[in-house]
PDB file of C-alpha atoms in Angstrom:
ATOM      1  CA  MET A   1     -15.597 160.496  14.343  1.00  0.00           C
ATOM      2  CA  LYS A   2     -17.424 161.936  17.293  1.00  0.00           C
ATOM      3  CA  LYS A   3     -16.298 164.899  19.298  1.00  0.00           C
ATOM      4  CA  ILE A   4     -13.912 164.310  22.171  1.00  0.00           C
ATOM      5  CA  GLU A   5     -14.732 166.356  25.257  1.00  0.00           C
ATOM      6  CA  LEU A   6     -11.777 167.527  27.328  1.00  0.00           C
ATOM      7  CA  SER A   7     -10.893 169.951  30.065  1.00  0.00           C
ATOM      8  CA  ALA A   8      -7.615 171.740  30.609  1.00  0.00           C
ATOM      9  CA  LYS A   9      -6.232 174.851  32.203  1.00  0.00           C
ATOM     10  CA  VAL A  10      -5.181 177.646  29.829  1.00  0.00           C
ATOM     11  CA  GLN A  11      -1.407 177.709  30.172  1.00  0.00           C
ATOM     12  CA  LEU A  12       1.437 179.836  28.869  1.00  0.00           C
ATOM     13  CA  LEU A  13       4.267 178.187  26.966  1.00  0.00           C
ATOM     14  CA  ASP A  14       7.813 179.152  27.907  1.00  0.00           C
ATOM     15  CA  PRO A  15       8.798 182.325  25.967  1.00  0.00           C
ATOM     16  CA  ARG A  16      11.795 180.457  24.509  1.00  0.00           C
ATOM     17  CA  LYS A  17       9.293 178.046  22.934  1.00  0.00           C
ATOM     18  CA  GLY A  18       6.968 180.734  21.593  1.00  0.00           C
ATOM     19  CA  GLY A  19       5.166 182.085  24.653  1.00  0.00           C
ATOM     20  CA  TYR A  20       1.774 180.915  23.333  1.00  0.00           C
ATOM     21  CA  HIS A  21      -1.346 180.434  25.408  1.00  0.00           C
ATOM     22  CA  TYR A  22      -2.377 176.818  24.978  1.00  0.00           C
ATOM     23  CA  LEU A  23      -4.542 173.896  26.013  1.00  0.00           C
ATOM     24  CA  PHE A  24      -2.869 170.591  26.886  1.00  0.00           C
ATOM     25  CA  VAL A  25      -3.944 167.483  24.932  1.00  0.00           C
ATOM     26  CA  ASP A  26      -2.841 164.058  26.182  1.00  0.00           C
ATOM     27  CA  LYS A  27      -1.060 161.727  23.733  1.00  0.00           C
ATOM     28  CA  GLU A  28      -3.701 159.046  24.366  1.00  0.00           C
ATOM     29  CA  VAL A  29      -6.395 161.426  23.097  1.00  0.00           C
ATOM     30  CA  VAL A  30      -4.290 162.245  20.023  1.00  0.00           C
ATOM     31  CA  ALA A  31      -3.892 158.516  19.264  1.00  0.00           C
ATOM     32  CA  GLN A  32      -7.673 158.353  18.655  1.00  0.00           C
ATOM     33  CA  PHE A  33      -7.522 160.661  15.632  1.00  0.00           C
ATOM     34  CA  PRO A  34      -7.138 159.119  12.137  1.00  0.00           C
ATOM     35  CA  LYS A  35      -3.793 160.829  11.401  1.00  0.00           C
ATOM     36  CA  GLN A  36      -2.866 161.252  15.081  1.00  0.00           C
ATOM     37  CA  ASN A  37      -1.156 164.651  15.514  1.00  0.00           C
ATOM     38  CA  LYS A  38      -1.337 165.403  11.768  1.00  0.00           C
ATOM     39  CA  THR A  39      -5.157 165.455  11.835  1.00  0.00           C
ATOM     40  CA  ARG A  40      -6.731 168.874  11.222  1.00  0.00           C
ATOM     41  CA  LEU A  41      -9.251 169.551  13.968  1.00  0.00           C
ATOM     42  CA  GLN A  42     -11.994 171.891  15.042  1.00  0.00           C
ATOM     43  CA  CYS A  43     -11.787 173.061  18.642  1.00  0.00           C
ATOM     44  CA  THR A  44     -14.883 174.405  20.390  1.00  0.00           C
ATOM     45  CA  ILE A  45     -14.714 176.457  23.580  1.00  0.00           C
ATOM     46  CA  ASN A  46     -17.833 178.190  24.952  1.00  0.00           C
ATOM     47  CA  ASP A  47     -19.708 177.954  21.613  1.00  0.00           C
ATOM     48  CA  TYR A  48     -16.714 179.388  19.688  1.00  0.00           C
ATOM     49  CA  THR A  49     -15.330 176.943  17.080  1.00  0.00           C
ATOM     50  CA  PHE A  50     -12.046 177.397  15.234  1.00  0.00           C
ATOM     51  CA  PRO A  51      -9.825 175.214  13.036  1.00  0.00           C
ATOM     52  CA  CYS A  52      -6.607 174.031  14.633  1.00  0.00           C
ATOM     53  CA  GLY A  53      -3.778 171.583  14.537  1.00  0.00           C
ATOM     54  CA  LEU A  54      -1.849 169.836  17.271  1.00  0.00           C
ATOM     55  CA  ASN A  55       1.642 170.902  18.291  1.00  0.00           C
ATOM     56  CA  HIS A  56       4.235 168.774  20.098  1.00  0.00           C
ATOM     57  CA  LEU A  57       4.727 169.796  23.696  1.00  0.00           C
ATOM     58  CA  GLY A  58       8.076 168.014  23.745  1.00  0.00           C
ATOM     59  CA  ASN A  59       7.238 165.328  26.300  1.00  0.00           C
ATOM     60  CA  GLY A  60       5.144 163.064  24.066  1.00  0.00           C
ATOM     61  CA  HIS A  61       2.012 165.146  24.622  1.00  0.00           C
ATOM     62  CA  PHE A  62       0.474 167.890  22.500  1.00  0.00           C
ATOM     63  CA  PHE A  63      -1.260 171.247  22.698  1.00  0.00           C
ATOM     64  CA  VAL A  64      -3.689 173.521  20.872  1.00  0.00           C
ATOM     65  CA  ILE A  65      -2.549 177.135  20.493  1.00  0.00           C
ATOM     66  CA  LEU A  66      -4.923 179.817  21.750  1.00  0.00           C
ATOM     67  CA  GLY A  67      -3.998 183.168  20.266  1.00  0.00           C
ATOM     68  CA  LYS A  68      -5.256 186.405  21.806  1.00  0.00           C
ATOM     69  CA  GLU A  69      -8.138 186.620  19.319  1.00  0.00           C
ATOM     70  CA  LYS A  70      -9.272 183.056  20.068  1.00  0.00           C
ATOM     71  CA  MET A  71      -9.078 183.679  23.803  1.00  0.00           C
ATOM     72  CA  LYS A  72     -11.131 186.845  23.455  1.00  0.00           C
ATOM     73  CA  LYS A  73     -13.778 185.210  21.225  1.00  0.00           C
ATOM     74  CA  SER A  74     -14.040 182.157  23.489  1.00  0.00           C
ATOM     75  CA  GLY A  75     -14.006 184.242  26.677  1.00  0.00           C
ATOM     76  CA  THR A  76     -11.063 182.365  28.203  1.00  0.00           C
ATOM     77  CA  HIS A  77      -8.260 183.616  30.421  1.00  0.00           C
ATOM     78  CA  LEU A  78      -4.829 182.421  31.528  1.00  0.00           C
ATOM     79  CA  ASN A  79      -4.979 179.742  34.269  1.00  0.00           C
ATOM     80  CA  GLU A  80      -8.722 179.234  33.743  1.00  0.00           C
ATOM     81  CA  LEU A  81      -9.952 175.616  33.619  1.00  0.00           C
ATOM     82  CA  VAL A  82     -11.984 175.289  30.410  1.00  0.00           C
ATOM     83  CA  GLN A  83     -14.134 172.596  28.878  1.00  0.00           C
ATOM     84  CA  PHE A  84     -13.503 172.126  25.170  1.00  0.00           C
ATOM     85  CA  THR A  85     -14.155 169.656  22.394  1.00  0.00           C
ATOM     86  CA  LEU A  86     -11.953 168.443  19.568  1.00  0.00           C
ATOM     87  CA  ALA A  87     -13.397 166.962  16.394  1.00  0.00           C
ATOM     88  CA  VAL A  88     -11.904 166.039  13.039  1.00  0.00           C
ATOM     89  CA  ASP A  89     -12.271 168.988  10.667  1.00  0.00           C
ATOM     90  CA  PRO A  90     -14.355 167.933   7.629  1.00  0.00           C
ATOM     91  CA  ASN A  91     -12.047 170.125   5.531  1.00  0.00           C
ATOM     92  CA  PRO A  92      -8.666 168.322   5.541  1.00  0.00           C
ATOM     93  CA  LEU A  93      -6.836 171.628   4.992  1.00  0.00           C
ATOM     94  CA  GLY A  94      -8.688 173.447   7.751  1.00  0.00           C
ATOM     95  CA  VAL A  95      -9.038 176.541   5.530  1.00  0.00           C
ATOM     96  CA  GLU A  96     -11.208 177.417   2.557  1.00  0.00           C
ATOM     97  CA  GLU A  97      -9.566 177.296  -0.844  1.00  0.00           C
ATOM     98  CA  PRO A  98      -9.705 180.732  -2.511  1.00  0.00           C
ATOM     99  CA  GLU A  99     -11.726 180.966  -5.715  1.00  0.00           C
ATOM    100  CA  VAL A 100      -8.714 182.163  -7.733  1.00  0.00           C
ATOM    101  CA  LEU A 101      -6.838 178.983  -6.789  1.00  0.00           C
ATOM    102  CA  SER A 102      -9.789 176.709  -7.651  1.00  0.00           C
ATOM    103  CA  VAL A 103     -10.283 178.375 -11.034  1.00  0.00           C
ATOM    104  CA  LEU A 104      -6.575 178.227 -11.891  1.00  0.00           C
ATOM    105  CA  LEU A 105      -6.336 174.548 -10.934  1.00  0.00           C
ATOM    106  CA  ASP A 106      -9.407 173.759 -13.051  1.00  0.00           C
ATOM    107  CA  GLN A 107      -7.851 175.480 -16.082  1.00  0.00           C
ATOM    108  CA  ASP A 108      -4.211 174.410 -15.773  1.00  0.00           C
ATOM    109  CA  PRO A 109      -3.602 170.623 -15.580  1.00  0.00           C
ATOM    110  CA  PHE A 110       0.138 171.099 -14.857  1.00  0.00           C
ATOM    111  CA  ALA A 111      -0.613 173.431 -11.932  1.00  0.00           C
ATOM    112  CA  LYS A 112      -3.258 170.984 -10.662  1.00  0.00           C
ATOM    113  CA  LYS A 113      -0.759 168.121 -10.773  1.00  0.00           C
ATOM    114  CA  GLN A 114       1.851 170.176  -8.893  1.00  0.00           C
ATOM    115  CA  TYR A 115      -0.702 171.329  -6.309  1.00  0.00           C
ATOM    116  CA  ASP A 116      -1.956 167.786  -5.692  1.00  0.00           C
ATOM    117  CA  GLN A 117       1.609 166.702  -4.878  1.00  0.00           C
ATOM    118  CA  LEU A 118       1.985 169.316  -2.122  1.00  0.00           C
ATOM    119  CA  THR A 119       1.604 168.367   1.521  1.00  0.00           C
ATOM    120  CA  ASP A 120      -1.430 169.771   3.316  1.00  0.00           C
ATOM    121  CA  GLY A 121       0.903 172.132   5.187  1.00  0.00           C
ATOM    122  CA  LYS A 122       2.339 173.529   1.927  1.00  0.00           C
ATOM    123  CA  LYS A 123      -1.191 173.956   0.555  1.00  0.00           C
ATOM    124  CA  ARG A 124      -2.167 175.917   3.685  1.00  0.00           C
ATOM    125  CA  SER A 125       0.970 178.076   3.331  1.00  0.00           C
ATOM    126  CA  LEU A 126      -0.013 178.927  -0.237  1.00  0.00           C
ATOM    127  CA  ILE A 127      -3.593 179.725   0.792  1.00  0.00           C
ATOM    128  CA  PHE A 128      -2.440 181.982   3.651  1.00  0.00           C
ATOM    129  CA  THR A 129      -0.155 183.818   1.210  1.00  0.00           C
ATOM    130  CA  LEU A 130      -3.092 184.347  -1.149  1.00  0.00           C
ATOM    131  CA  GLN A 131      -5.302 185.630   1.658  1.00  0.00           C
ATOM    132  CA  LYS A 132      -2.787 188.417   2.296  1.00  0.00           C
ATOM    133  CA  THR A 133      -2.741 189.413  -1.390  1.00  0.00           C
ATOM    134  CA  LYS A 134      -5.695 191.428  -2.696  1.00  0.00           C
ATOM    135  CA  ASN A 135      -4.636 191.898  -6.336  1.00  0.00           C
ATOM    136  CA  LEU A 136      -5.992 189.045  -8.500  1.00  0.00           C
ATOM    137  CA  ASP A 137      -3.129 189.123 -11.033  1.00  0.00           C
ATOM    138  CA  LEU A 138      -0.594 189.061  -8.221  1.00  0.00           C
ATOM    139  CA  GLN A 139      -2.417 186.106  -6.637  1.00  0.00           C
ATOM    140  CA  VAL A 140      -2.120 184.126  -9.892  1.00  0.00           C
ATOM    141  CA  GLN A 141       1.582 185.012 -10.139  1.00  0.00           C
ATOM    142  CA  LYS A 142       2.140 183.887  -6.548  1.00  0.00           C
ATOM    143  CA  ILE A 143       0.375 180.579  -7.146  1.00  0.00           C
ATOM    144  CA  LEU A 144       2.425 179.786 -10.240  1.00  0.00           C
ATOM    145  CA  SER A 145       5.669 180.915  -8.609  1.00  0.00           C
ATOM    146  CA  PHE A 146       4.975 178.840  -5.490  1.00  0.00           C
ATOM    147  CA  LEU A 147       4.182 175.726  -7.532  1.00  0.00           C
ATOM    148  CA  GLU A 148       7.276 176.149  -9.717  1.00  0.00           C
ATOM    149  CA  GLU A 149       9.444 176.625  -6.636  1.00  0.00           C
ATOM    150  CA  GLN A 150       8.043 173.479  -5.017  1.00  0.00           C
ATOM    151  CA  ALA A 151       8.537 171.457  -8.218  1.00  0.00           C
ATOM    152  CA  ALA A 152      12.147 172.660  -8.482  1.00  0.00           C
ATOM    153  CA  GLN A 153      12.857 171.567  -4.906  1.00  0.00           C
ATOM    154  CA  LYS A 154      11.715 168.021  -5.740  1.00  0.00           C
ATOM    155  CA  ARG A 155      14.157 167.697  -8.640  1.00  0.00           C
TER     156      ARG A 155
END
């Protein structure tokens, strides 16, 4: 799928709803993506590209969150009208799979089966947990514990 070029003003979500800086995305644009709002995307603003997902705005439309780091790297500011593009992320998870996870899944067929049954969101949660853990043995323990916990919830 080609890139979709958009423009929107950087807005601030109500603090009761998170207080995030965001870019508005019309529901008709979202309907063009293969999995609609569940499609992992790459957003590009001023030559800065980052992986993102779409969040419900609550009125049928959606938004892309712009954290402080993304705003700084893209050179954007609150209330600024920006041009940006959205494209389907070639990586369906939107994040790189850590080597420890790949190796474990290659060696343990049960773990691989459990992992393959997870939603993309659960897979991302596991990967983010691993990124915060530096100790290799602890990473393996966390993977196995996470997979066992998910399997137990399905029973």
